[in-house]
Amino acid sequence: MFTDYDFELENICKTILKKKYGTVGLQFPEGLKRYAGRIAEHIERNCDVQVIISAEPCYGACDLDSGMGIDLLVHFGHSSIPSIKIDKPVLFIEVRSNLDVLKVVDKASRSLKGKLGLVTTVQHIDHLSIISTFLKKKGIGTVIGKGDDRIAYDGQVLGCNFSSATSILNEVDAYLFIGSGNFHPLGVALTTQKEVIAADPYSNEVRDIKKIKEKILRQRFGAIVRAENAKNFGILVGTKIGQRRWALARELNKLIKDHGKKALFLTMGNFDPSYLQSFDVDAWVSTACPRIAIDNYMRYEIPILTPVELKIVLNEMKWEEYKFDEILEPCEI
Ligand code: SF4
């Protein structure tokens, strides 16, 4: 039915029939929503159940649609986040990729030197050991790190957690990221401060992340400078199950007030700058998904900072100590 990805339709139907679920919800990230209709049809036809599709935006396993009134949620495109305790039935379908990754890794190998840390997203996680063997034959040593309890697989990175990369920081000279997009390899580069090469099996492109890292750092420096005279801060707290960092939000609130400035707490599920336009605030601090401040920075009229950047604004940290925002602590239910 689908060639590039494994949607595990047989596994889904087996689970539904075994547990005799009546109503099944499907949740997809943006890139997979185009498959939703065909998957829903297949499940309805084979399992005789009512299928409902969540139209809400979805970017990670931190975000499980809880308002659908269903017996089972089938969440596509992400692995579970082990540290998140879920009290309703959820089936995670990771949608592993069937694409050949060795072609682009072979291309990347021409510019690789030293011992490499291998990192990827869940789609290509099965390929890491194959890549490791392939590179070994070319005389390139590799290491696959173990993440913390937000990470399901060795070598896996999330946009909010690079612990599998930092766990091998002292063992490697550089990192090879396999996957699409720049955010994950950028996060590895900013967290480890080592060279990162991205090998994209979809476009067959190999990219050195150095220039992107420099561009983003210039942008973040600009955001910090723009927020320096802010008196009123809005602390944004995500309401999605894996993005709630209330302890951090409370710590930032205290810090802002200790510096003689004002702070408000605001909660949001899906972040949309238009919801924030009417508040009397000079700068935002996002404690939710780290991608919000970095990826969507240009969409906000006033600076939007990460928690580390706020500390730099308040002179609690130096720019030279800049760190990428990661979710390393358990989220509050
Ligand atoms: S918090 Fe952001 S980066 Fe982390 S899993 Fe959720 S959507 Fe992905």
PDB file of N, CA, C and O in Angstrom, residues 102-173:
ATOM      1  N   LEU A 102      22.346   4.205   2.605  1.00  0.00           N
ATOM      2  CA  LEU A 102      23.788   4.034   2.390  1.00  0.00           C
ATOM      3  C   LEU A 102      24.331   4.882   1.239  1.00  0.00           C
ATOM      4  O   LEU A 102      25.493   5.289   1.248  1.00  0.00           O
ATOM      5  N   LYS A 103      23.449   5.180   0.286  1.00  0.00           N
ATOM      6  CA  LYS A 103      23.897   5.984  -0.860  1.00  0.00           C
ATOM      7  C   LYS A 103      24.381   7.362  -0.371  1.00  0.00           C
ATOM      8  O   LYS A 103      25.479   7.813  -0.699  1.00  0.00           O
ATOM      9  N   VAL A 104      23.565   7.992   0.475  1.00  0.00           N
ATOM     10  CA  VAL A 104      23.940   9.335   0.945  1.00  0.00           C
ATOM     11  C   VAL A 104      25.042   9.265   2.005  1.00  0.00           C
ATOM     12  O   VAL A 104      25.896  10.158   2.103  1.00  0.00           O
ATOM     13  N   VAL A 105      25.068   8.167   2.763  1.00  0.00           N
ATOM     14  CA  VAL A 105      26.153   8.008   3.754  1.00  0.00           C
ATOM     15  C   VAL A 105      27.482   7.822   3.013  1.00  0.00           C
ATOM     16  O   VAL A 105      28.518   8.378   3.413  1.00  0.00           O
ATOM     17  N   ASP A 106      27.436   7.097   1.912  1.00  0.00           N
ATOM     18  CA  ASP A 106      28.642   6.901   1.092  1.00  0.00           C
ATOM     19  C   ASP A 106      29.152   8.264   0.598  1.00  0.00           C
ATOM     20  O   ASP A 106      30.339   8.576   0.674  1.00  0.00           O
ATOM     21  N   LYS A 107      28.212   9.091   0.142  1.00  0.00           N
ATOM     22  CA  LYS A 107      28.563  10.439  -0.330  1.00  0.00           C
ATOM     23  C   LYS A 107      29.187  11.250   0.821  1.00  0.00           C
ATOM     24  O   LYS A 107      30.198  11.923   0.656  1.00  0.00           O
ATOM     25  N   ALA A 108      28.552  11.152   2.008  1.00  0.00           N
ATOM     26  CA  ALA A 108      29.035  11.913   3.167  1.00  0.00           C
ATOM     27  C   ALA A 108      30.412  11.435   3.604  1.00  0.00           C
ATOM     28  O   ALA A 108      31.231  12.226   4.078  1.00  0.00           O
ATOM     29  N   SER A 109      30.677  10.130   3.419  1.00  0.00           N
ATOM     30  CA  SER A 109      31.916   9.550   3.948  1.00  0.00           C
ATOM     31  C   SER A 109      33.160  10.208   3.346  1.00  0.00           C
ATOM     32  O   SER A 109      34.227  10.190   3.952  1.00  0.00           O
ATOM     33  N   ARG A 110      32.979  10.840   2.156  1.00  0.00           N
ATOM     34  CA  ARG A 110      34.144  11.500   1.527  1.00  0.00           C
ATOM     35  C   ARG A 110      34.615  12.702   2.339  1.00  0.00           C
ATOM     36  O   ARG A 110      35.749  13.116   2.257  1.00  0.00           O
ATOM     37  N   SER A 111      33.703  13.297   3.142  1.00  0.00           N
ATOM     38  CA  SER A 111      34.142  14.468   3.915  1.00  0.00           C
ATOM     39  C   SER A 111      34.240  14.157   5.424  1.00  0.00           C
ATOM     40  O   SER A 111      34.344  15.060   6.238  1.00  0.00           O
ATOM     41  N   LEU A 112      34.180  12.875   5.787  1.00  0.00           N
ATOM     42  CA  LEU A 112      34.191  12.543   7.212  1.00  0.00           C
ATOM     43  C   LEU A 112      35.597  12.171   7.686  1.00  0.00           C
ATOM     44  O   LEU A 112      36.317  11.449   7.000  1.00  0.00           O
ATOM     45  N   LYS A 113      35.917  12.718   8.864  1.00  0.00           N
ATOM     46  CA  LYS A 113      37.235  12.403   9.435  1.00  0.00           C
ATOM     47  C   LYS A 113      37.077  12.058  10.921  1.00  0.00           C
ATOM     48  O   LYS A 113      36.163  12.553  11.566  1.00  0.00           O
ATOM     49  N   GLY A 114      37.985  11.241  11.438  1.00  0.00           N
ATOM     50  CA  GLY A 114      37.969  10.938  12.877  1.00  0.00           C
ATOM     51  C   GLY A 114      36.854   9.984  13.246  1.00  0.00           C
ATOM     52  O   GLY A 114      36.193   9.392  12.392  1.00  0.00           O
ATOM     53  N   LYS A 115      36.644   9.859  14.527  1.00  0.00           N
ATOM     54  CA  LYS A 115      35.602   8.958  15.025  1.00  0.00           C
ATOM     55  C   LYS A 115      34.275   9.697  15.069  1.00  0.00           C
ATOM     56  O   LYS A 115      34.203  10.848  15.518  1.00  0.00           O
ATOM     57  N   LEU A 116      33.234   9.025  14.613  1.00  0.00           N
ATOM     58  CA  LEU A 116      31.947   9.699  14.457  1.00  0.00           C
ATOM     59  C   LEU A 116      30.891   9.207  15.435  1.00  0.00           C
ATOM     60  O   LEU A 116      30.765   8.003  15.665  1.00  0.00           O
ATOM     61  N   GLY A 117      30.082  10.133  15.948  1.00  0.00           N
ATOM     62  CA  GLY A 117      28.880   9.768  16.680  1.00  0.00           C
ATOM     63  C   GLY A 117      27.744   9.699  15.681  1.00  0.00           C
ATOM     64  O   GLY A 117      27.563  10.623  14.874  1.00  0.00           O
ATOM     65  N   LEU A 118      27.001   8.594  15.682  1.00  0.00           N
ATOM     66  CA  LEU A 118      25.875   8.470  14.743  1.00  0.00           C
ATOM     67  C   LEU A 118      24.583   8.860  15.453  1.00  0.00           C
ATOM     68  O   LEU A 118      24.284   8.350  16.538  1.00  0.00           O
ATOM     69  N   VAL A 119      23.828   9.761  14.839  1.00  0.00           N
ATOM     70  CA  VAL A 119      22.540  10.183  15.413  1.00  0.00           C
ATOM     71  C   VAL A 119      21.486  10.269  14.318  1.00  0.00           C
ATOM     72  O   VAL A 119      21.799  10.571  13.167  1.00  0.00           O
ATOM     73  N   THR A 120      20.246  10.026  14.702  1.00  0.00           N
ATOM     74  CA  THR A 120      19.166  10.059  13.716  1.00  0.00           C
ATOM     75  C   THR A 120      17.823  10.210  14.423  1.00  0.00           C
ATOM     76  O   THR A 120      17.756  10.228  15.656  1.00  0.00           O
ATOM     77  N   THR A 121      16.771  10.298  13.628  1.00  0.00           N
ATOM     78  CA  THR A 121      15.414  10.285  14.173  1.00  0.00           C
ATOM     79  C   THR A 121      14.893   8.849  14.102  1.00  0.00           C
ATOM     80  O   THR A 121      15.513   7.984  13.476  1.00  0.00           O
ATOM     81  N   VAL A 122      13.734   8.620  14.703  1.00  0.00           N
ATOM     82  CA  VAL A 122      13.254   7.236  14.808  1.00  0.00           C
ATOM     83  C   VAL A 122      13.037   6.589  13.433  1.00  0.00           C
ATOM     84  O   VAL A 122      13.182   5.366  13.293  1.00  0.00           O
ATOM     85  N   GLN A 123      12.757   7.382  12.407  1.00  0.00           N
ATOM     86  CA  GLN A 123      12.482   6.825  11.075  1.00  0.00           C
ATOM     87  C   GLN A 123      13.637   5.965  10.554  1.00  0.00           C
ATOM     88  O   GLN A 123      13.424   5.014   9.822  1.00  0.00           O
ATOM     89  N   HIS A 124      14.865   6.342  10.906  1.00  0.00           N
ATOM     90  CA  HIS A 124      16.036   5.637  10.349  1.00  0.00           C
ATOM     91  C   HIS A 124      16.805   4.852  11.414  1.00  0.00           C
ATOM     92  O   HIS A 124      17.937   4.441  11.169  1.00  0.00           O
ATOM     93  N   ILE A 125      16.203   4.676  12.567  1.00  0.00           N
ATOM     94  CA  ILE A 125      16.942   4.094  13.696  1.00  0.00           C
ATOM     95  C   ILE A 125      17.433   2.674  13.381  1.00  0.00           C
ATOM     96  O   ILE A 125      18.522   2.276  13.795  1.00  0.00           O
ATOM     97  N   ASP A 126      16.646   1.927  12.600  1.00  0.00           N
ATOM     98  CA  ASP A 126      17.047   0.563  12.220  1.00  0.00           C
ATOM     99  C   ASP A 126      18.333   0.541  11.414  1.00  0.00           C
ATOM    100  O   ASP A 126      19.006  -0.478  11.323  1.00  0.00           O
ATOM    101  N   HIS A 127      18.625   1.677  10.772  1.00  0.00           N
ATOM    102  CA  HIS A 127      19.764   1.696   9.846  1.00  0.00           C
ATOM    103  C   HIS A 127      21.104   2.002  10.521  1.00  0.00           C
ATOM    104  O   HIS A 127      22.140   1.894   9.880  1.00  0.00           O
ATOM    105  N   LEU A 128      21.060   2.402  11.798  1.00  0.00           N
ATOM    106  CA  LEU A 128      22.323   2.847  12.421  1.00  0.00           C
ATOM    107  C   LEU A 128      23.396   1.763  12.444  1.00  0.00           C
ATOM    108  O   LEU A 128      24.560   2.026  12.162  1.00  0.00           O
ATOM    109  N   SER A 129      23.001   0.525  12.777  1.00  0.00           N
ATOM    110  CA  SER A 129      24.037  -0.515  12.849  1.00  0.00           C
ATOM    111  C   SER A 129      24.556  -0.848  11.439  1.00  0.00           C
ATOM    112  O   SER A 129      25.749  -1.136  11.260  1.00  0.00           O
ATOM    113  N   ILE A 130      23.678  -0.754  10.436  1.00  0.00           N
ATOM    114  CA  ILE A 130      24.109  -1.016   9.046  1.00  0.00           C
ATOM    115  C   ILE A 130      25.115   0.064   8.619  1.00  0.00           C
ATOM    116  O   ILE A 130      26.140  -0.213   8.003  1.00  0.00           O
ATOM    117  N   ILE A 131      24.797   1.315   8.986  1.00  0.00           N
ATOM    118  CA  ILE A 131      25.681   2.439   8.645  1.00  0.00           C
ATOM    119  C   ILE A 131      27.031   2.271   9.342  1.00  0.00           C
ATOM    120  O   ILE A 131      28.090   2.493   8.752  1.00  0.00           O
ATOM    121  N   SER A 132      26.973   1.853  10.591  1.00  0.00           N
ATOM    122  CA  SER A 132      28.197   1.665  11.369  1.00  0.00           C
ATOM    123  C   SER A 132      29.110   0.625  10.695  1.00  0.00           C
ATOM    124  O   SER A 132      30.312   0.847  10.524  1.00  0.00           O
ATOM    125  N   THR A 133      28.516  -0.502  10.280  1.00  0.00           N
ATOM    126  CA  THR A 133      29.294  -1.563   9.614  1.00  0.00           C
ATOM    127  C   THR A 133      29.854  -1.046   8.284  1.00  0.00           C
ATOM    128  O   THR A 133      31.012  -1.279   7.939  1.00  0.00           O
ATOM    129  N   PHE A 134      29.007  -0.310   7.553  1.00  0.00           N
ATOM    130  CA  PHE A 134      29.397   0.233   6.243  1.00  0.00           C
ATOM    131  C   PHE A 134      30.617   1.172   6.402  1.00  0.00           C
ATOM    132  O   PHE A 134      31.583   1.090   5.649  1.00  0.00           O
ATOM    133  N   LEU A 135      30.552   2.062   7.403  1.00  0.00           N
ATOM    134  CA  LEU A 135      31.637   3.032   7.595  1.00  0.00           C
ATOM    135  C   LEU A 135      32.907   2.353   8.126  1.00  0.00           C
ATOM    136  O   LEU A 135      34.018   2.752   7.790  1.00  0.00           O
ATOM    137  N   LYS A 136      32.707   1.314   8.926  1.00  0.00           N
ATOM    138  CA  LYS A 136      33.869   0.568   9.454  1.00  0.00           C
ATOM    139  C   LYS A 136      34.691  -0.010   8.303  1.00  0.00           C
ATOM    140  O   LYS A 136      35.921   0.039   8.321  1.00  0.00           O
ATOM    141  N   LYS A 137      33.983  -0.517   7.284  1.00  0.00           N
ATOM    142  CA  LYS A 137      34.675  -1.086   6.123  1.00  0.00           C
ATOM    143  C   LYS A 137      35.475  -0.021   5.387  1.00  0.00           C
ATOM    144  O   LYS A 137      36.411  -0.299   4.669  1.00  0.00           O
ATOM    145  N   LYS A 138      35.075   1.250   5.568  1.00  0.00           N
ATOM    146  CA  LYS A 138      35.803   2.357   4.922  1.00  0.00           C
ATOM    147  C   LYS A 138      36.864   2.942   5.860  1.00  0.00           C
ATOM    148  O   LYS A 138      37.421   4.006   5.609  1.00  0.00           O
ATOM    149  N   GLY A 139      37.035   2.286   7.003  1.00  0.00           N
ATOM    150  CA  GLY A 139      38.057   2.737   7.949  1.00  0.00           C
ATOM    151  C   GLY A 139      37.593   3.861   8.863  1.00  0.00           C
ATOM    152  O   GLY A 139      38.407   4.549   9.479  1.00  0.00           O
ATOM    153  N   ILE A 140      36.269   4.094   8.932  1.00  0.00           N
ATOM    154  CA  ILE A 140      35.752   5.175   9.797  1.00  0.00           C
ATOM    155  C   ILE A 140      35.075   4.552  11.019  1.00  0.00           C
ATOM    156  O   ILE A 140      34.113   3.791  10.890  1.00  0.00           O
ATOM    157  N   GLY A 141      35.590   4.893  12.186  1.00  0.00           N
ATOM    158  CA  GLY A 141      35.018   4.350  13.427  1.00  0.00           C
ATOM    159  C   GLY A 141      33.776   5.129  13.846  1.00  0.00           C
ATOM    160  O   GLY A 141      33.678   6.337  13.578  1.00  0.00           O
ATOM    161  N   THR A 142      32.833   4.462  14.466  1.00  0.00           N
ATOM    162  CA  THR A 142      31.596   5.131  14.889  1.00  0.00           C
ATOM    163  C   THR A 142      31.217   4.734  16.312  1.00  0.00           C
ATOM    164  O   THR A 142      31.618   3.670  16.791  1.00  0.00           O
ATOM    165  N   VAL A 143      30.444   5.596  16.941  1.00  0.00           N
ATOM    166  CA  VAL A 143      29.911   5.304  18.275  1.00  0.00           C
ATOM    167  C   VAL A 143      28.434   5.689  18.264  1.00  0.00           C
ATOM    168  O   VAL A 143      28.057   6.707  17.663  1.00  0.00           O
ATOM    169  N   ILE A 144      27.605   4.876  18.903  1.00  0.00           N
ATOM    170  CA  ILE A 144      26.173   5.191  19.019  1.00  0.00           C
ATOM    171  C   ILE A 144      25.879   5.398  20.498  1.00  0.00           C
ATOM    172  O   ILE A 144      26.109   4.493  21.316  1.00  0.00           O
ATOM    173  N   GLY A 145      25.402   6.574  20.849  1.00  0.00           N
ATOM    174  CA  GLY A 145      25.209   6.914  22.260  1.00  0.00           C
ATOM    175  C   GLY A 145      23.854   6.495  22.804  1.00  0.00           C
ATOM    176  O   GLY A 145      22.933   6.149  22.051  1.00  0.00           O
ATOM    177  N   LYS A 146      23.765   6.532  24.131  1.00  0.00           N
ATOM    178  CA  LYS A 146      22.509   6.168  24.797  1.00  0.00           C
ATOM    179  C   LYS A 146      21.881   7.431  25.367  1.00  0.00           C
ATOM    180  O   LYS A 146      22.537   8.188  26.089  1.00  0.00           O
ATOM    181  N   GLY A 147      20.620   7.662  25.067  1.00  0.00           N
ATOM    182  CA  GLY A 147      19.950   8.859  25.559  1.00  0.00           C
ATOM    183  C   GLY A 147      19.392   8.680  26.963  1.00  0.00           C
ATOM    184  O   GLY A 147      19.479   7.599  27.554  1.00  0.00           O
ATOM    185  N   ASP A 148      18.790   9.742  27.499  1.00  0.00           N
ATOM    186  CA  ASP A 148      18.175   9.656  28.829  1.00  0.00           C
ATOM    187  C   ASP A 148      16.758   9.070  28.701  1.00  0.00           C
ATOM    188  O   ASP A 148      16.393   8.524  27.654  1.00  0.00           O
ATOM    189  N   ASP A 149      15.935   9.214  29.739  1.00  0.00           N
ATOM    190  CA  ASP A 149      14.640   8.520  29.687  1.00  0.00           C
ATOM    191  C   ASP A 149      13.562   9.277  28.893  1.00  0.00           C
ATOM    192  O   ASP A 149      12.395   8.936  28.940  1.00  0.00           O
ATOM    193  N   ARG A 150      13.957  10.285  28.135  1.00  0.00           N
ATOM    194  CA  ARG A 150      13.027  10.887  27.159  1.00  0.00           C
ATOM    195  C   ARG A 150      13.231  10.240  25.779  1.00  0.00           C
ATOM    196  O   ARG A 150      12.500  10.497  24.835  1.00  0.00           O
ATOM    197  N   ILE A 151      14.265   9.415  25.690  1.00  0.00           N
ATOM    198  CA  ILE A 151      14.700   8.864  24.405  1.00  0.00           C
ATOM    199  C   ILE A 151      14.467   7.348  24.372  1.00  0.00           C
ATOM    200  O   ILE A 151      14.933   6.630  25.265  1.00  0.00           O
ATOM    201  N   ALA A 152      13.789   6.874  23.333  1.00  0.00           N
ATOM    202  CA  ALA A 152      13.422   5.450  23.281  1.00  0.00           C
ATOM    203  C   ALA A 152      14.531   4.550  22.754  1.00  0.00           C
ATOM    204  O   ALA A 152      14.601   3.377  23.121  1.00  0.00           O
ATOM    205  N   TYR A 153      15.389   5.070  21.862  1.00  0.00           N
ATOM    206  CA  TYR A 153      16.381   4.197  21.199  1.00  0.00           C
ATOM    207  C   TYR A 153      17.786   4.802  21.242  1.00  0.00           C
ATOM    208  O   TYR A 153      17.941   6.035  21.142  1.00  0.00           O
ATOM    209  N   ASP A 154      18.775   3.937  21.281  1.00  0.00           N
ATOM    210  CA  ASP A 154      20.170   4.401  21.211  1.00  0.00           C
ATOM    211  C   ASP A 154      20.376   5.152  19.893  1.00  0.00           C
ATOM    212  O   ASP A 154      19.911   4.706  18.834  1.00  0.00           O
ATOM    213  N   GLY A 155      21.050   6.273  19.973  1.00  0.00           N
ATOM    214  CA  GLY A 155      21.347   7.054  18.761  1.00  0.00           C
ATOM    215  C   GLY A 155      20.226   7.979  18.331  1.00  0.00           C
ATOM    216  O   GLY A 155      20.400   8.799  17.428  1.00  0.00           O
ATOM    217  N   GLN A 156      19.074   7.880  18.986  1.00  0.00           N
ATOM    218  CA  GLN A 156      17.932   8.715  18.573  1.00  0.00           C
ATOM    219  C   GLN A 156      18.052  10.121  19.174  1.00  0.00           C
ATOM    220  O   GLN A 156      18.475  10.287  20.312  1.00  0.00           O
ATOM    221  N   VAL A 157      17.692  11.120  18.390  1.00  0.00           N
ATOM    222  CA  VAL A 157      17.604  12.481  18.931  1.00  0.00           C
ATOM    223  C   VAL A 157      16.201  13.024  18.670  1.00  0.00           C
ATOM    224  O   VAL A 157      15.546  12.670  17.690  1.00  0.00           O
ATOM    225  N   LEU A 158      15.757  13.878  19.592  1.00  0.00           N
ATOM    226  CA  LEU A 158      14.516  14.645  19.406  1.00  0.00           C
ATOM    227  C   LEU A 158      14.927  16.104  19.270  1.00  0.00           C
ATOM    228  O   LEU A 158      16.023  16.482  19.685  1.00  0.00           O
ATOM    229  N   GLY A 159      14.039  16.935  18.770  1.00  0.00           N
ATOM    230  CA  GLY A 159      14.353  18.363  18.669  1.00  0.00           C
ATOM    231  C   GLY A 159      14.515  19.021  20.030  1.00  0.00           C
ATOM    232  O   GLY A 159      14.984  20.153  20.130  1.00  0.00           O
ATOM    233  N   CYS A 160      14.132  18.322  21.092  1.00  0.00           N
ATOM    234  CA  CYS A 160      14.237  18.881  22.445  1.00  0.00           C
ATOM    235  C   CYS A 160      15.183  18.067  23.311  1.00  0.00           C
ATOM    236  O   CYS A 160      15.246  18.295  24.523  1.00  0.00           O
ATOM    237  N   ASN A 161      15.882  17.106  22.748  1.00  0.00           N
ATOM    238  CA  ASN A 161      16.728  16.262  23.585  1.00  0.00           C
ATOM    239  C   ASN A 161      17.827  15.604  22.736  1.00  0.00           C
ATOM    240  O   ASN A 161      17.537  14.824  21.831  1.00  0.00           O
ATOM    241  N   PHE A 162      19.057  15.952  23.074  1.00  0.00           N
ATOM    242  CA  PHE A 162      20.213  15.452  22.322  1.00  0.00           C
ATOM    243  C   PHE A 162      21.114  14.617  23.236  1.00  0.00           C
ATOM    244  O   PHE A 162      22.319  14.532  23.036  1.00  0.00           O
ATOM    245  N   SER A 163      20.511  14.022  24.275  1.00  0.00           N
ATOM    246  CA  SER A 163      21.308  13.315  25.274  1.00  0.00           C
ATOM    247  C   SER A 163      22.051  12.119  24.687  1.00  0.00           C
ATOM    248  O   SER A 163      23.109  11.747  25.190  1.00  0.00           O
ATOM    249  N   SER A 164      21.539  11.521  23.608  1.00  0.00           N
ATOM    250  CA  SER A 164      22.289  10.396  23.024  1.00  0.00           C
ATOM    251  C   SER A 164      23.567  10.913  22.363  1.00  0.00           C
ATOM    252  O   SER A 164      24.553  10.187  22.265  1.00  0.00           O
ATOM    253  N   ALA A 165      23.565  12.177  21.916  1.00  0.00           N
ATOM    254  CA  ALA A 165      24.791  12.770  21.344  1.00  0.00           C
ATOM    255  C   ALA A 165      25.749  13.190  22.453  1.00  0.00           C
ATOM    256  O   ALA A 165      26.946  12.902  22.390  1.00  0.00           O
ATOM    257  N   THR A 166      25.225  13.825  23.494  1.00  0.00           N
ATOM    258  CA  THR A 166      26.133  14.309  24.558  1.00  0.00           C
ATOM    259  C   THR A 166      26.723  13.144  25.366  1.00  0.00           C
ATOM    260  O   THR A 166      27.798  13.269  25.929  1.00  0.00           O
ATOM    261  N   SER A 167      26.017  12.001  25.370  1.00  0.00           N
ATOM    262  CA  SER A 167      26.533  10.854  26.148  1.00  0.00           C
ATOM    263  C   SER A 167      27.857  10.327  25.589  1.00  0.00           C
ATOM    264  O   SER A 167      28.575   9.605  26.283  1.00  0.00           O
ATOM    265  N   ILE A 168      28.173  10.672  24.340  1.00  0.00           N
ATOM    266  CA  ILE A 168      29.431  10.166  23.736  1.00  0.00           C
ATOM    267  C   ILE A 168      30.368  11.317  23.353  1.00  0.00           C
ATOM    268  O   ILE A 168      31.283  11.145  22.554  1.00  0.00           O
ATOM    269  N   LEU A 169      30.101  12.477  23.941  1.00  0.00           N
ATOM    270  CA  LEU A 169      30.850  13.695  23.607  1.00  0.00           C
ATOM    271  C   LEU A 169      32.365  13.501  23.655  1.00  0.00           C
ATOM    272  O   LEU A 169      33.091  13.959  22.765  1.00  0.00           O
ATOM    273  N   ASN A 170      32.838  12.810  24.681  1.00  0.00           N
ATOM    274  CA  ASN A 170      34.297  12.660  24.834  1.00  0.00           C
ATOM    275  C   ASN A 170      34.883  11.511  24.017  1.00  0.00           C
ATOM    276  O   ASN A 170      36.087  11.290  24.037  1.00  0.00           O
ATOM    277  N   GLU A 171      34.021  10.794  23.316  1.00  0.00           N
ATOM    278  CA  GLU A 171      34.528   9.641  22.547  1.00  0.00           C
ATOM    279  C   GLU A 171      34.615   9.920  21.057  1.00  0.00           C
ATOM    280  O   GLU A 171      35.139   9.115  20.307  1.00  0.00           O
ATOM    281  N   VAL A 172      34.029  11.031  20.598  1.00  0.00           N
ATOM    282  CA  VAL A 172      33.941  11.245  19.144  1.00  0.00           C
ATOM    283  C   VAL A 172      34.558  12.596  18.751  1.00  0.00           C
ATOM    284  O   VAL A 172      34.664  13.513  19.559  1.00  0.00           O
ATOM    285  N   ASP A 173      34.917  12.677  17.438  1.00  0.00           N
ATOM    286  CA  ASP A 173      35.467  13.937  16.915  1.00  0.00           C
ATOM    287  C   ASP A 173      34.378  14.772  16.253  1.00  0.00           C
ATOM    288  O   ASP A 173      34.476  15.991  16.161  1.00  0.00           O
TER     289      ASP A 173
END
